[in-house]
Tab-separated table of C-alpha atoms in Angstrom:
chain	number	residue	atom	x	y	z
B	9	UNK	CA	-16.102	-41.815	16.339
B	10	UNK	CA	-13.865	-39.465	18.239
B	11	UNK	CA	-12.237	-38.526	14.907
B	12	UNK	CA	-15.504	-37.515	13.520
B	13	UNK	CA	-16.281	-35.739	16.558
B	14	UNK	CA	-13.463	-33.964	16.594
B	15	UNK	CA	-14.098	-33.232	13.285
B	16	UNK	CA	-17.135	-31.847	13.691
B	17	UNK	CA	-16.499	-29.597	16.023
B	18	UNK	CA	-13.855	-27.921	14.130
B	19	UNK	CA	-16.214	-27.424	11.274
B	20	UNK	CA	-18.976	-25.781	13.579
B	21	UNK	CA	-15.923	-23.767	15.711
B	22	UNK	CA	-14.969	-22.333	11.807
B	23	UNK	CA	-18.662	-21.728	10.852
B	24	UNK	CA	-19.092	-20.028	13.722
B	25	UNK	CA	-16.474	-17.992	14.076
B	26	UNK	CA	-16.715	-16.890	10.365
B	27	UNK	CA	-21.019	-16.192	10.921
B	28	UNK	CA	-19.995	-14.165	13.747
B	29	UNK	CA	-18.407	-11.626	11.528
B	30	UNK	CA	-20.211	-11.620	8.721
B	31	UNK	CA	-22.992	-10.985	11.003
B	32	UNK	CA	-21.708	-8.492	13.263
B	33	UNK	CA	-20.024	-6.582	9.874
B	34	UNK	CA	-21.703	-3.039	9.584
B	35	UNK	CA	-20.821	0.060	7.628
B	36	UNK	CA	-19.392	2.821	9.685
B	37	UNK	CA	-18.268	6.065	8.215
B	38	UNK	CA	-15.764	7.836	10.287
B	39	UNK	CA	-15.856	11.638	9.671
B	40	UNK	CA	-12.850	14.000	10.834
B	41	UNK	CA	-11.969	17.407	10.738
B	42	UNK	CA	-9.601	18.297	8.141
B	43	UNK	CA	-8.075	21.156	10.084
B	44	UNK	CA	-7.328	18.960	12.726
B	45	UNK	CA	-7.375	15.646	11.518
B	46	UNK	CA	-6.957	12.744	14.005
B	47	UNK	CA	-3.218	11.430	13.712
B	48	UNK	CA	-3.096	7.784	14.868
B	49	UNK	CA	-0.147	6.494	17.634
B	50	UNK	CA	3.212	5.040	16.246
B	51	UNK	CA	2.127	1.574	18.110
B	52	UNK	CA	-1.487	1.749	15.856
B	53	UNK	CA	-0.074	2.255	12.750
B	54	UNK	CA	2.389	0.013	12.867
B	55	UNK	CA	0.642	-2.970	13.968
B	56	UNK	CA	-2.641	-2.433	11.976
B	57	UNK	CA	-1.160	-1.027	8.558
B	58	UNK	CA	0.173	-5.054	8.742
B	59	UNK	CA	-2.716	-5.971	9.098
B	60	UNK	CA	-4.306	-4.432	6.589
B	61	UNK	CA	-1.234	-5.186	4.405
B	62	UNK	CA	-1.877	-9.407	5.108
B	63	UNK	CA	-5.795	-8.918	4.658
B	64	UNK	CA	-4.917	-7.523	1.036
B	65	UNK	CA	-2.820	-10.449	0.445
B	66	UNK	CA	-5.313	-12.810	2.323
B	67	UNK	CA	-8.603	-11.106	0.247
B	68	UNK	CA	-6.719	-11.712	-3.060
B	69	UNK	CA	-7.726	-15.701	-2.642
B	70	UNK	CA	-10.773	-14.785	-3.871
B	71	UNK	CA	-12.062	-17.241	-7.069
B	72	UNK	CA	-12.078	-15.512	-10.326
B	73	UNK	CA	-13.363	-17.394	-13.458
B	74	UNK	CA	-11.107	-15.899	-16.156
B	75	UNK	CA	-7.517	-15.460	-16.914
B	76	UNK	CA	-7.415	-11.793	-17.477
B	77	UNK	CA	-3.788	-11.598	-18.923
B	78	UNK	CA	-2.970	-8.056	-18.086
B	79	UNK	CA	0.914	-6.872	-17.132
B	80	UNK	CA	1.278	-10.941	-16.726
B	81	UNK	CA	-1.241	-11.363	-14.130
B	82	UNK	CA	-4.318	-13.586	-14.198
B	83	UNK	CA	-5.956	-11.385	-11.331
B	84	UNK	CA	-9.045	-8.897	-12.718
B	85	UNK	CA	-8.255	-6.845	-9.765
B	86	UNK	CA	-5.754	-4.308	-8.985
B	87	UNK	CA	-5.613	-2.542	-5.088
B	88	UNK	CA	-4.029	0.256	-4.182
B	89	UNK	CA	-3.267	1.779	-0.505
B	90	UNK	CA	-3.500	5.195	0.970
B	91	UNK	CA	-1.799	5.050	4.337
B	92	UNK	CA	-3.485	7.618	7.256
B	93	UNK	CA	-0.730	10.359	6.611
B	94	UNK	CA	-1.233	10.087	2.531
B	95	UNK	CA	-4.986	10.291	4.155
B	96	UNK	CA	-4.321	13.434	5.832
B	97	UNK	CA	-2.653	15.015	2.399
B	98	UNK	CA	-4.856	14.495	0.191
B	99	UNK	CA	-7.937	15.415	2.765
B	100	UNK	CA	-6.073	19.078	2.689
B	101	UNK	CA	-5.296	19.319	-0.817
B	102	UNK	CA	-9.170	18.332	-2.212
B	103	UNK	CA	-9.960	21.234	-3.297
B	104	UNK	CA	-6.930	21.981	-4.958
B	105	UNK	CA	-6.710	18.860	-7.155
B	106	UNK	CA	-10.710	18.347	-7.880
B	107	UNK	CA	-13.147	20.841	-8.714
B	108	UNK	CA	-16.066	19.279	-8.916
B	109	UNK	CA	-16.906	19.126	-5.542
B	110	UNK	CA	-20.231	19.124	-4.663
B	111	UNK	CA	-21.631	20.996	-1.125
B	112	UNK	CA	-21.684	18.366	1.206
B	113	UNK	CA	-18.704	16.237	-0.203
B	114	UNK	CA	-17.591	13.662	2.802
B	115	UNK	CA	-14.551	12.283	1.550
B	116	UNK	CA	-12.496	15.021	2.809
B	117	UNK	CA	-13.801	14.393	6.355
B	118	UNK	CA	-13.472	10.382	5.684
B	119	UNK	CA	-9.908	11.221	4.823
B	120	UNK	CA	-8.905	12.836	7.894
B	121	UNK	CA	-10.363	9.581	10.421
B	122	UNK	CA	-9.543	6.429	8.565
B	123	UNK	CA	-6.197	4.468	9.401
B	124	UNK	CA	-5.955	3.425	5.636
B	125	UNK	CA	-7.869	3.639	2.070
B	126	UNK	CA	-7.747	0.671	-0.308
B	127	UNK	CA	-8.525	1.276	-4.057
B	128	UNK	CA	-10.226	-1.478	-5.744
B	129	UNK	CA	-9.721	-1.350	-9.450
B	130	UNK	CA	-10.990	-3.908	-11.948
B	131	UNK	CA	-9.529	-4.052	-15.703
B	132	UNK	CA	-12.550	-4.224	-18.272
B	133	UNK	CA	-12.063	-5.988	-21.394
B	134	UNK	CA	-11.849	-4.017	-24.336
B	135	UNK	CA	-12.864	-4.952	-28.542
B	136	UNK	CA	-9.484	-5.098	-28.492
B	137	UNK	CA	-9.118	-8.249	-26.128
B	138	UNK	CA	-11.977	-9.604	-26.938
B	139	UNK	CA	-13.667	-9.201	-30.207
B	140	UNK	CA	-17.279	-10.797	-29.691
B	141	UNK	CA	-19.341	-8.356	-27.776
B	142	UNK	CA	-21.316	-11.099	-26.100
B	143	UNK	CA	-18.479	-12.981	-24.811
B	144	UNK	CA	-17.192	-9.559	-23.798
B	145	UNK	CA	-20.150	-8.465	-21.990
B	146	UNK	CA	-19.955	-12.587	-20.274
B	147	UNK	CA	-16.371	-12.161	-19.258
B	148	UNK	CA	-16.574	-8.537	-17.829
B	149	UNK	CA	-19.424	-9.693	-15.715
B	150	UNK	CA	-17.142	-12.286	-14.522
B	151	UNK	CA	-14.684	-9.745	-13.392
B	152	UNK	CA	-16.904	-7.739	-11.779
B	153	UNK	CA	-18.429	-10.342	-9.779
B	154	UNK	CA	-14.833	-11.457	-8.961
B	155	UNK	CA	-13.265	-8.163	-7.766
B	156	UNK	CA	-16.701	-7.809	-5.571
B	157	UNK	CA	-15.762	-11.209	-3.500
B	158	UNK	CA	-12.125	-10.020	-3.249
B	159	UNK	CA	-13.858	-6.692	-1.094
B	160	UNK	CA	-16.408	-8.982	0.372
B	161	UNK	CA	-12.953	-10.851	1.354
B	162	UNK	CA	-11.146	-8.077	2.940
B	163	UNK	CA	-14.116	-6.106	4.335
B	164	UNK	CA	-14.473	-9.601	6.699
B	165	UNK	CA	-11.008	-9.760	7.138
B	166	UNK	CA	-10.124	-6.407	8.502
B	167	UNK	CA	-13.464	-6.273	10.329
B	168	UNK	CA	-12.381	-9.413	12.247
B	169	UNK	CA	-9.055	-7.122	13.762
B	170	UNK	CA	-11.563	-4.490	15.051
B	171	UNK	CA	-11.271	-2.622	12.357
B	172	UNK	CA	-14.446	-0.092	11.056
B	173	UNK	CA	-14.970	-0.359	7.406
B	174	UNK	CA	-17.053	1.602	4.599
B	175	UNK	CA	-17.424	0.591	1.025
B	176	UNK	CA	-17.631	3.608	-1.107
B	177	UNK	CA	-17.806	3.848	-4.955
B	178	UNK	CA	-15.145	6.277	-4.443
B	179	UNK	CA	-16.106	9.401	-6.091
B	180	UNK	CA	-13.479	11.560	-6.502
B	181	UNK	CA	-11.107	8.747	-6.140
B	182	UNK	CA	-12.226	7.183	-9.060
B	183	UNK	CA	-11.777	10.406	-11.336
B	184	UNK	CA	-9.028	10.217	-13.966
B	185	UNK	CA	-7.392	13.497	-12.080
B	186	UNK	CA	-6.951	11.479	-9.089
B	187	UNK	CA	-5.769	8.059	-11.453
B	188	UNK	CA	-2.923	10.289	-12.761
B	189	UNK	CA	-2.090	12.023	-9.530
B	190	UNK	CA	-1.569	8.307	-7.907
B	191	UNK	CA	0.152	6.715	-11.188
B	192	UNK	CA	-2.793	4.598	-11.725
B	193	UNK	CA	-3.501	3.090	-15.424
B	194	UNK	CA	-6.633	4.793	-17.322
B	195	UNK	CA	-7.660	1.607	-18.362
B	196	UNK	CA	-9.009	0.649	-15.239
B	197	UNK	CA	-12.162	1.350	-13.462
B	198	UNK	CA	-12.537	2.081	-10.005
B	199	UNK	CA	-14.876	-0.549	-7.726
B	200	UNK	CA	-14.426	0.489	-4.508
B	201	UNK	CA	-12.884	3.038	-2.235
B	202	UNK	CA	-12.452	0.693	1.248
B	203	UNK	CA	-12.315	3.028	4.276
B	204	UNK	CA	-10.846	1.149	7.048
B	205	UNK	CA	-11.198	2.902	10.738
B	206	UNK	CA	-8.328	1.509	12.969
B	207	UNK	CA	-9.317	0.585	16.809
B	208	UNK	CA	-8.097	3.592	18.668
B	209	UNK	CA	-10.089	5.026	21.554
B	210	UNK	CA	-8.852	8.810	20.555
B	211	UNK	CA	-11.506	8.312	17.730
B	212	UNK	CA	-14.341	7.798	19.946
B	213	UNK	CA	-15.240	11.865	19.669
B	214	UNK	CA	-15.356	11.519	15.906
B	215	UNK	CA	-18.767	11.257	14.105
B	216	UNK	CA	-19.859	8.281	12.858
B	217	UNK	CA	-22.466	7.357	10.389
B	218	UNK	CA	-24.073	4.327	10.405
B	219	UNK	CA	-24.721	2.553	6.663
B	220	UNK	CA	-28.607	2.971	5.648
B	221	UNK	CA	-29.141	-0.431	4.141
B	222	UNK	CA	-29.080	-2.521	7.162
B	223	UNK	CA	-32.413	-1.783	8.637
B	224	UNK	CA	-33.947	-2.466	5.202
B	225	UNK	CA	-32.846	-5.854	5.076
B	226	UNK	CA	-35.691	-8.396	4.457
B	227	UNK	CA	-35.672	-12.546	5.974
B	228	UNK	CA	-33.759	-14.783	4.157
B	229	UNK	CA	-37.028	-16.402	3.334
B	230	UNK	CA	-37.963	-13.053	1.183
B	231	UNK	CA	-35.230	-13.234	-1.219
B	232	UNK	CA	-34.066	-17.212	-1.224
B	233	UNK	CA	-36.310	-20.160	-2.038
B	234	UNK	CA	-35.732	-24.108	-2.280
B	235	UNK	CA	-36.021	-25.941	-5.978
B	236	UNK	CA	-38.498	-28.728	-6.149
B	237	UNK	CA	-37.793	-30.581	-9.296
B	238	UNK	CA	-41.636	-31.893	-10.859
């Protein structure tokens, strides 16, 4: 009885500890100035680029269905990190390297506040891979759906260090100028852009931009409903 007890209330100490973040996870765009971007402490950098380096490795437990046999790994996902000073570069170079910038464009101003960007890249099966178009269409979908619960994964992990977090489709970060500029393969496909804001209280002054979706969320009764089986 004590056993089970115990049990028990390691279960309900896990569910709630994991609940609490996925309900207290919100989007938050930090937006600096790119003439005087926000440079983070020595101390910050070093303790949450770790972080954000284990999350990676922690988020890429994610399930994925099939074997995608690409470069010898099985994973359909590929990630890629922009530390804050690589941040800071590219936030002043923008213009220079894309030109089809749009009035308005935010990722230079993302740039210039985040502790770290993480590149999400999923590898698409090709005709030449697999032949069927079906299947092809079945096993893509799998991928997808895969490299989504691999940022689902590290969204929850990073927010649980304090960190601020913003799923973009990346824009300009998914463009083949900025795949060759980083070394990154054509044949993938960008799936997110993860902007992770570190916990530093010099960033308070920055703006910050709440994600619209949240208030538009219906109850769990809307959207989910149980089977009875005539």
């Amino acid at each position: 009885m004590d056993n089970d007890g115990k049990l028990n209330a390691s279960i309900n100490d896990s569910f709630a500890t994991i609940a609490h973040i996925v309900r207290g996870r919100r989007t938050i765009k930090l937006l600096g100035n790119v003439e005087q971007p926000h440079w983070f402490s020595p101390d910050i950098v070093e303790q949450f680029d770790a972080i954000v380096k284990q999350a990676i490795t922690d988020a890429g437990l994610a399930p994925f269905h099939f074997d995608r046999k690409s470069d010898g790994l099985a994973e359909p996902w590929r990630a890629y990190v922009l530390w804050h000073d690589i941040c800071r570069q590219l936030a002043g170079d923008f213009s220079q390297i894309f030109r089809d910038i749009k009035p308005g464009n935010r990722i230079p101003a993302l740039l210039s506040a985040c502790g770290a960007v993480v590149i999400v890249n999923w590898i698409p099966e090709t005709e030449s891979t697999i032949n069927d178009p079906a299947k092809r269409e079945t096993v893509n979908r799998e991928h997808l759906l895969a490299v989504g619960a691999f940022v689902q994964n590290l969204l929850l992990l990073v927010e649980a260090a304090g960190c601020t977090t913003y799923w973009s489709s990346g824009g300009q970060l998914g463009s083949s100028a900025f795949f060759e500029r980083a070394a990154i393969s054509p044949n993938e496909q960008i799936t997110a852009a993860v902007y992770i804001g570190y916990p530093d209280p010099q960033t308070e002054p920055l703006e910050r931009l709440s994600g619209g979706q949240h208030a538009r969320r219906a109850p769990a009764q809307r959207w989910s409903r149980e089977i009875v089986w005539a």
